[in-house]
């Protein structure tokens, strides 16, 4: 048992595309798995491959493949199971216990949060197997199994932009645009306008970062293009979390920031990305990929001039790049939020928080594109709890 666990722990550390919040370097000294430990070809393996074919998101597919492969290997080596029909709630209970031991092991390769995430992937897969007619019931949903999972006490990052911080940052990016017109300014105007439009969009529209930036783990999320922007009607078309396209309503101030930015950059084609990267190697790569005799032209011209003159499509800033940009802007603006910076997704949460706290729950639902008002209530349960406490006090004091 110990040998199998050590082997799987090492696989977990080496897995590509899946990170563990509390992985410990010592785990790298564990011996690798023995040859021949891969499960036999079976209906379980077939089901895993069919499930992966139906997942469009690159990151989610990679994570699912890693977890399910490890799960199938564990079943084969520890439970002598290679068929879905053999799988029982007891087997899922043993898997939960195994994950718990991974958390408690000396190496602590898995955090409690990661262990619960692993189990959630398996449970979701077996739920798909039920819907696909491969098994009758989902053995991973039974309390008999789930009660053995380690307690997950990790709190998710729930940062939101407070009104005063949002106003301070908006004021700062407005000031940067004005300063870009000064004679000795080192900040290019197009970049000042780009950054202002980006901040206004994050702060006031409720968009998610992955909907407007390049998410490298997802081939369908390359970034927001000007063809997705309809300033006349005040909307953006984005690929939502649900993998469906939907229109995002844009407040007037966001439309104004985008319109003025578009006037400055004058995108030659609608395929240009709204927020192109300023990463120099990416610019040079785009020029070399899209222009003939690129090296000769680069030797005689500035790369930015070639991009403008020839309509070279530069990749969108990435989600990681957007976080770095927000960190730099906050540092330059003198904003520090508990030792952190205003993160892109915090703009969405901040908008919802302010709308909800001011009594506009349905408007918050619409702005954030929640599928139901119950989702909105759940997202801002802290506000509900505070309001309930206040009302109780009012009743008791009356």
Tab-separated table of N, CA and C in Angstrom, residues 271-375:
chain	number	residue	atom	x	y	z
A	271	UNK	N	-10.582	42.071	-36.583
A	271	UNK	CA	-9.972	40.896	-35.962
A	271	UNK	C	-8.881	41.274	-34.964
A	272	UNK	N	-8.521	42.555	-34.927
A	272	UNK	CA	-7.504	42.997	-33.971
A	272	UNK	C	-8.027	42.815	-32.553
A	273	UNK	N	-7.132	42.445	-31.641
A	273	UNK	CA	-7.522	42.274	-30.250
A	273	UNK	C	-7.618	43.635	-29.559
A	274	UNK	N	-8.604	43.762	-28.702
A	274	UNK	CA	-8.851	45.032	-28.028
A	274	UNK	C	-7.713	45.365	-27.075
A	275	UNK	N	-7.201	44.349	-26.388
A	275	UNK	CA	-6.137	44.584	-25.420
A	275	UNK	C	-4.898	43.774	-25.808
A	276	UNK	N	-4.169	44.231	-26.839
A	276	UNK	CA	-2.990	43.476	-27.291
A	276	UNK	C	-1.870	43.530	-26.257
A	277	UNK	N	-1.056	42.504	-26.257
A	277	UNK	CA	0.059	42.458	-25.326
A	277	UNK	C	1.134	43.469	-25.710
A	278	UNK	N	1.881	43.923	-24.721
A	278	UNK	CA	3.052	44.768	-24.975
A	278	UNK	C	4.328	43.942	-24.839
A	279	UNK	N	4.177	42.619	-24.806
A	279	UNK	CA	5.314	41.712	-24.688
A	279	UNK	C	6.086	41.712	-26.005
A	280	UNK	N	7.305	42.255	-26.004
A	280	UNK	CA	8.073	42.453	-27.237
A	280	UNK	C	8.284	41.164	-28.029
A	281	UNK	N	8.705	40.053	-27.404
A	281	UNK	CA	8.883	38.818	-28.195
A	281	UNK	C	7.607	38.380	-28.906
A	282	UNK	N	6.452	38.603	-28.268
A	282	UNK	CA	5.187	38.229	-28.907
A	282	UNK	C	4.910	39.111	-30.118
A	283	UNK	N	5.289	40.375	-30.037
A	283	UNK	CA	5.110	41.273	-31.180
A	283	UNK	C	5.999	40.847	-32.347
A	284	UNK	N	7.260	40.573	-32.056
A	284	UNK	CA	8.180	40.157	-33.117
A	284	UNK	C	7.729	38.837	-33.739
A	285	UNK	N	7.246	37.924	-32.916
A	285	UNK	CA	6.777	36.635	-33.432
A	285	UNK	C	5.579	36.825	-34.347
A	286	UNK	N	4.680	37.756	-33.987
A	286	UNK	CA	3.508	38.012	-34.817
A	286	UNK	C	3.911	38.593	-36.167
A	287	UNK	N	4.871	39.503	-36.157
A	287	UNK	CA	5.350	40.105	-37.409
A	287	UNK	C	5.992	39.040	-38.298
A	288	UNK	N	6.824	38.210	-37.706
A	288	UNK	CA	7.507	37.167	-38.500
A	288	UNK	C	6.516	36.141	-39.052
A	289	UNK	N	5.455	35.926	-38.320
A	289	UNK	CA	4.472	34.937	-38.747
A	289	UNK	C	3.560	35.464	-39.843
A	290	UNK	N	3.343	36.784	-39.870
A	290	UNK	CA	2.323	37.344	-40.761
A	290	UNK	C	2.871	38.172	-41.927
A	291	UNK	N	4.160	38.512	-41.909
A	291	UNK	CA	4.720	39.328	-42.992
A	291	UNK	C	5.811	38.562	-43.754
A	292	UNK	N	5.826	38.761	-45.054
A	292	UNK	CA	6.908	38.207	-45.854
A	292	UNK	C	8.152	39.068	-45.662
A	293	UNK	N	9.324	38.440	-45.781
A	293	UNK	CA	10.594	39.151	-45.588
A	293	UNK	C	10.594	39.923	-44.268
A	294	UNK	N	10.044	39.293	-43.240
A	294	UNK	CA	9.861	39.978	-41.959
A	294	UNK	C	11.185	40.448	-41.365
A	295	UNK	N	12.217	39.620	-41.409
A	295	UNK	CA	13.488	39.992	-40.791
A	295	UNK	C	14.104	41.209	-41.474
A	296	UNK	N	13.974	41.277	-42.809
A	296	UNK	CA	14.487	42.446	-43.523
A	296	UNK	C	13.724	43.698	-43.124
A	297	UNK	N	12.408	43.568	-42.996
A	297	UNK	CA	11.605	44.728	-42.630
A	297	UNK	C	11.859	45.145	-41.186
A	298	UNK	N	12.078	44.161	-40.322
A	298	UNK	CA	12.362	44.496	-38.924
A	298	UNK	C	13.714	45.186	-38.785
A	299	UNK	N	14.644	44.849	-39.647
A	299	UNK	CA	15.963	45.482	-39.591
A	299	UNK	C	15.888	46.952	-39.979
A	300	UNK	N	14.890	47.300	-40.785
A	300	UNK	CA	14.790	48.670	-41.280
A	300	UNK	C	13.691	49.483	-40.604
A	301	UNK	N	12.818	48.835	-39.833
A	301	UNK	CA	11.668	49.539	-39.261
A	301	UNK	C	11.437	49.140	-37.802
A	302	UNK	N	10.784	50.031	-37.088
A	302	UNK	CA	10.362	49.730	-35.723
A	302	UNK	C	9.228	48.712	-35.770
A	303	UNK	N	9.239	47.758	-34.844
A	303	UNK	CA	8.236	46.697	-34.846
A	303	UNK	C	6.826	47.254	-34.696
A	304	UNK	N	6.652	48.296	-33.887
A	304	UNK	CA	5.325	48.872	-33.698
A	304	UNK	C	4.813	49.543	-34.968
A	305	UNK	N	5.740	50.139	-35.739
A	305	UNK	CA	5.348	50.759	-37.013
A	305	UNK	C	4.894	49.691	-38.003
A	306	UNK	N	5.599	48.571	-38.052
A	306	UNK	CA	5.210	47.486	-38.951
A	306	UNK	C	3.834	46.943	-38.558
A	307	UNK	N	3.588	46.824	-37.263
A	307	UNK	CA	2.293	46.328	-36.803
A	307	UNK	C	1.176	47.255	-37.237
A	308	UNK	N	1.401	48.562	-37.070
A	308	UNK	CA	0.369	49.540	-37.464
A	308	UNK	C	0.188	49.586	-38.986
A	309	UNK	N	1.287	49.657	-39.709
A	309	UNK	CA	1.208	49.843	-41.163
A	309	UNK	C	0.638	48.631	-41.888
A	310	UNK	N	0.889	47.437	-41.361
A	310	UNK	CA	0.475	46.213	-42.056
A	310	UNK	C	-0.691	45.503	-41.378
A	311	UNK	N	-1.221	46.077	-40.331
A	311	UNK	CA	-2.363	45.452	-39.652
A	311	UNK	C	-2.042	44.094	-39.067
A	312	UNK	N	-0.828	43.956	-38.532
A	312	UNK	CA	-0.428	42.690	-37.918
A	312	UNK	C	-1.259	42.467	-36.648
A	313	UNK	N	-1.836	41.289	-36.528
A	313	UNK	CA	-2.655	40.961	-35.363
A	313	UNK	C	-1.742	40.468	-34.250
A	314	UNK	N	-1.596	41.306	-33.225
A	314	UNK	CA	-0.775	40.957	-32.061
A	314	UNK	C	-1.645	40.209	-31.060
A	315	UNK	N	-1.131	39.148	-30.426
A	315	UNK	CA	-1.948	38.407	-29.455
A	315	UNK	C	-2.474	39.292	-28.335
A	316	UNK	N	-3.579	38.875	-27.785
A	316	UNK	CA	-4.153	39.590	-26.648
A	316	UNK	C	-3.286	39.394	-25.412
A	317	UNK	N	-3.353	40.345	-24.511
A	317	UNK	CA	-2.716	40.173	-23.214
A	317	UNK	C	-3.327	38.945	-22.549
A	318	UNK	N	-2.529	38.189	-21.827
A	318	UNK	CA	-3.009	36.967	-21.182
A	318	UNK	C	-3.633	37.292	-19.829
A	319	UNK	N	-4.317	36.310	-19.261
A	319	UNK	CA	-4.902	36.510	-17.934
A	319	UNK	C	-3.797	36.781	-16.909
A	320	UNK	N	-2.665	36.080	-17.034
A	320	UNK	CA	-1.541	36.334	-16.127
A	320	UNK	C	-0.959	37.724	-16.370
A	321	UNK	N	-0.861	38.100	-17.638
A	321	UNK	CA	-0.364	39.433	-17.966
A	321	UNK	C	-1.271	40.529	-17.431
A	322	UNK	N	-2.583	40.292	-17.470
A	322	UNK	CA	-3.531	41.273	-16.938
A	322	UNK	C	-3.366	41.425	-15.431
A	323	UNK	N	-3.109	40.319	-14.743
A	323	UNK	CA	-2.872	40.409	-13.297
A	323	UNK	C	-1.600	41.214	-13.008
A	324	UNK	N	-0.557	40.967	-13.794
A	324	UNK	CA	0.681	41.728	-13.616
A	324	UNK	C	0.467	43.211	-13.889
A	325	UNK	N	-0.315	43.510	-14.916
A	325	UNK	CA	-0.610	44.899	-15.241
A	325	UNK	C	-1.373	45.574	-14.107
A	326	UNK	N	-2.380	44.882	-13.563
A	326	UNK	CA	-3.147	45.450	-12.459
A	326	UNK	C	-2.256	45.692	-11.244
A	327	UNK	N	-1.322	44.801	-11.012
A	327	UNK	CA	-0.405	44.979	-9.880
A	327	UNK	C	0.453	46.227	-10.079
A	328	UNK	N	0.958	46.434	-11.305
A	328	UNK	CA	1.788	47.615	-11.581
A	328	UNK	C	0.972	48.890	-11.455
A	329	UNK	N	-0.252	48.877	-11.970
A	329	UNK	CA	-1.098	50.067	-11.892
A	329	UNK	C	-1.395	50.429	-10.440
A	330	UNK	N	-1.684	49.413	-9.630
A	330	UNK	CA	-1.986	49.680	-8.221
A	330	UNK	C	-0.761	50.220	-7.487
A	331	UNK	N	0.401	49.680	-7.812
A	331	UNK	CA	1.634	50.175	-7.191
A	331	UNK	C	1.878	51.630	-7.582
A	332	UNK	N	1.692	51.940	-8.866
A	332	UNK	CA	1.901	53.311	-9.328
A	332	UNK	C	0.872	54.272	-8.740
A	333	UNK	N	-0.323	53.754	-8.479
A	333	UNK	CA	-1.389	54.597	-7.913
A	333	UNK	C	-1.301	54.699	-6.399
A	334	UNK	N	-0.374	53.932	-5.796
A	334	UNK	CA	-0.243	53.954	-4.346
A	334	UNK	C	-1.356	53.227	-3.636
A	335	UNK	N	-1.963	52.243	-4.320
A	335	UNK	CA	-3.055	51.479	-3.718
A	335	UNK	C	-2.516	50.157	-3.184
A	336	UNK	N	-2.798	49.878	-1.929
A	336	UNK	CA	-2.430	48.594	-1.340
A	336	UNK	C	-3.623	48.074	-0.565
A	337	UNK	N	-4.046	46.885	-0.881
A	337	UNK	CA	-5.238	46.297	-0.267
A	337	UNK	C	-4.793	45.071	0.521
A	338	UNK	N	-4.548	45.267	1.813
A	338	UNK	CA	-4.093	44.175	2.682
A	338	UNK	C	-2.865	43.480	2.097
A	339	UNK	N	-1.923	44.291	1.635
A	339	UNK	CA	-0.704	43.739	1.071
A	339	UNK	C	-0.858	43.193	-0.329
A	340	UNK	N	-2.044	43.313	-0.916
A	340	UNK	CA	-2.326	42.804	-2.254
A	340	UNK	C	-2.584	43.974	-3.204
A	341	UNK	N	-3.106	43.658	-4.363
A	341	UNK	CA	-3.500	44.652	-5.357
A	341	UNK	C	-4.907	44.325	-5.810
A	342	UNK	N	-5.507	45.193	-6.597
A	342	UNK	CA	-6.854	44.954	-7.106
A	342	UNK	C	-6.767	43.944	-8.250
A	343	UNK	N	-7.206	42.733	-7.984
A	343	UNK	CA	-7.127	41.665	-8.970
A	343	UNK	C	-8.275	41.777	-9.970
A	344	UNK	N	-8.058	41.319	-11.207
A	344	UNK	CA	-9.095	41.470	-12.241
A	344	UNK	C	-10.469	40.975	-11.826
A	345	UNK	N	-10.564	39.780	-11.228
A	345	UNK	CA	-11.884	39.240	-10.892
A	345	UNK	C	-12.528	39.997	-9.744
A	346	UNK	N	-11.724	40.713	-8.970
A	346	UNK	CA	-12.280	41.508	-7.881
A	346	UNK	C	-13.169	42.639	-8.366
A	347	UNK	N	-12.938	43.096	-9.609
A	347	UNK	CA	-13.803	44.140	-10.167
A	347	UNK	C	-15.226	43.644	-10.327
A	348	UNK	N	-15.372	42.423	-10.811
A	348	UNK	CA	-16.696	41.813	-10.972
A	348	UNK	C	-17.371	41.646	-9.610
A	349	UNK	N	-16.620	41.110	-8.651
A	349	UNK	CA	-17.199	40.915	-7.322
A	349	UNK	C	-17.568	42.251	-6.685
A	350	UNK	N	-16.715	43.244	-6.879
A	350	UNK	CA	-16.986	44.558	-6.294
A	350	UNK	C	-18.251	45.183	-6.839
A	351	UNK	N	-18.463	45.041	-8.157
A	351	UNK	CA	-19.681	45.576	-8.768
A	351	UNK	C	-20.907	44.894	-8.183
A	352	UNK	N	-20.871	43.562	-8.118
A	352	UNK	CA	-21.998	42.821	-7.563
A	352	UNK	C	-22.233	43.159	-6.106
A	353	UNK	N	-21.150	43.293	-5.350
A	353	UNK	CA	-21.263	43.601	-3.916
A	353	UNK	C	-21.943	44.937	-3.704
A	354	UNK	N	-21.547	45.934	-4.482
A	354	UNK	CA	-22.135	47.266	-4.307
A	354	UNK	C	-23.610	47.286	-4.717
A	355	UNK	N	-23.925	46.661	-5.838
A	355	UNK	CA	-25.320	46.625	-6.276
A	355	UNK	C	-26.187	45.887	-5.266
A	356	UNK	N	-25.678	44.750	-4.797
A	356	UNK	CA	-26.460	43.922	-3.868
A	356	UNK	C	-26.656	44.636	-2.535
A	357	UNK	N	-25.595	45.246	-2.017
A	357	UNK	CA	-25.675	45.901	-0.709
A	357	UNK	C	-26.583	47.127	-0.733
A	358	UNK	N	-26.803	47.690	-1.923
A	358	UNK	CA	-27.686	48.854	-2.043
A	358	UNK	C	-29.120	48.453	-2.389
A	359	UNK	N	-29.409	47.142	-2.264
A	359	UNK	CA	-30.774	46.663	-2.433
A	359	UNK	C	-31.165	46.321	-3.848
A	360	UNK	N	-30.187	46.162	-4.749
A	360	UNK	CA	-30.493	45.868	-6.157
A	360	UNK	C	-30.049	44.447	-6.504
A	361	UNK	N	-30.631	43.462	-5.829
A	361	UNK	CA	-30.231	42.071	-6.036
A	361	UNK	C	-30.487	41.614	-7.470
A	362	UNK	N	-31.635	41.965	-8.031
A	362	UNK	CA	-31.960	41.517	-9.390
A	362	UNK	C	-31.060	42.200	-10.415
A	363	UNK	N	-30.715	43.464	-10.171
A	363	UNK	CA	-29.792	44.151	-11.075
A	363	UNK	C	-28.412	43.506	-10.997
A	364	UNK	N	-27.995	43.111	-9.797
A	364	UNK	CA	-26.717	42.408	-9.640
A	364	UNK	C	-26.746	41.094	-10.410
A	365	UNK	N	-27.860	40.380	-10.333
A	365	UNK	CA	-27.985	39.117	-11.073
A	365	UNK	C	-27.832	39.348	-12.565
A	366	UNK	N	-28.479	40.382	-13.088
A	366	UNK	CA	-28.414	40.675	-14.520
A	366	UNK	C	-27.012	41.127	-14.928
A	367	UNK	N	-26.423	42.012	-14.134
A	367	UNK	CA	-25.103	42.545	-14.469
A	367	UNK	C	-24.034	41.456	-14.450
A	368	UNK	N	-24.152	40.534	-13.513
A	368	UNK	CA	-23.162	39.458	-13.396
A	368	UNK	C	-23.525	38.229	-14.219
A	369	UNK	N	-24.714	38.245	-14.829
A	369	UNK	CA	-25.192	37.157	-15.673
A	369	UNK	C	-25.290	35.839	-14.906
A	370	UNK	N	-25.773	35.928	-13.662
A	370	UNK	CA	-26.034	34.708	-12.897
A	370	UNK	C	-27.266	34.011	-13.464
A	371	UNK	N	-27.267	32.693	-13.441
A	371	UNK	CA	-28.378	31.937	-14.021
A	371	UNK	C	-29.658	32.076	-13.205
A	372	UNK	N	-29.533	32.368	-11.914
A	372	UNK	CA	-30.715	32.512	-11.067
A	372	UNK	C	-30.424	33.494	-9.952
A	373	UNK	N	-31.489	34.018	-9.364
A	373	UNK	CA	-31.322	34.962	-8.254
A	373	UNK	C	-30.752	34.238	-7.034
A	374	UNK	N	-31.004	32.911	-6.945
A	374	UNK	CA	-30.456	32.148	-5.824
A	374	UNK	C	-28.924	32.147	-5.868
A	375	UNK	N	-28.358	32.097	-7.069
A	375	UNK	CA	-26.902	32.155	-7.206
A	375	UNK	C	-26.371	33.472	-6.680
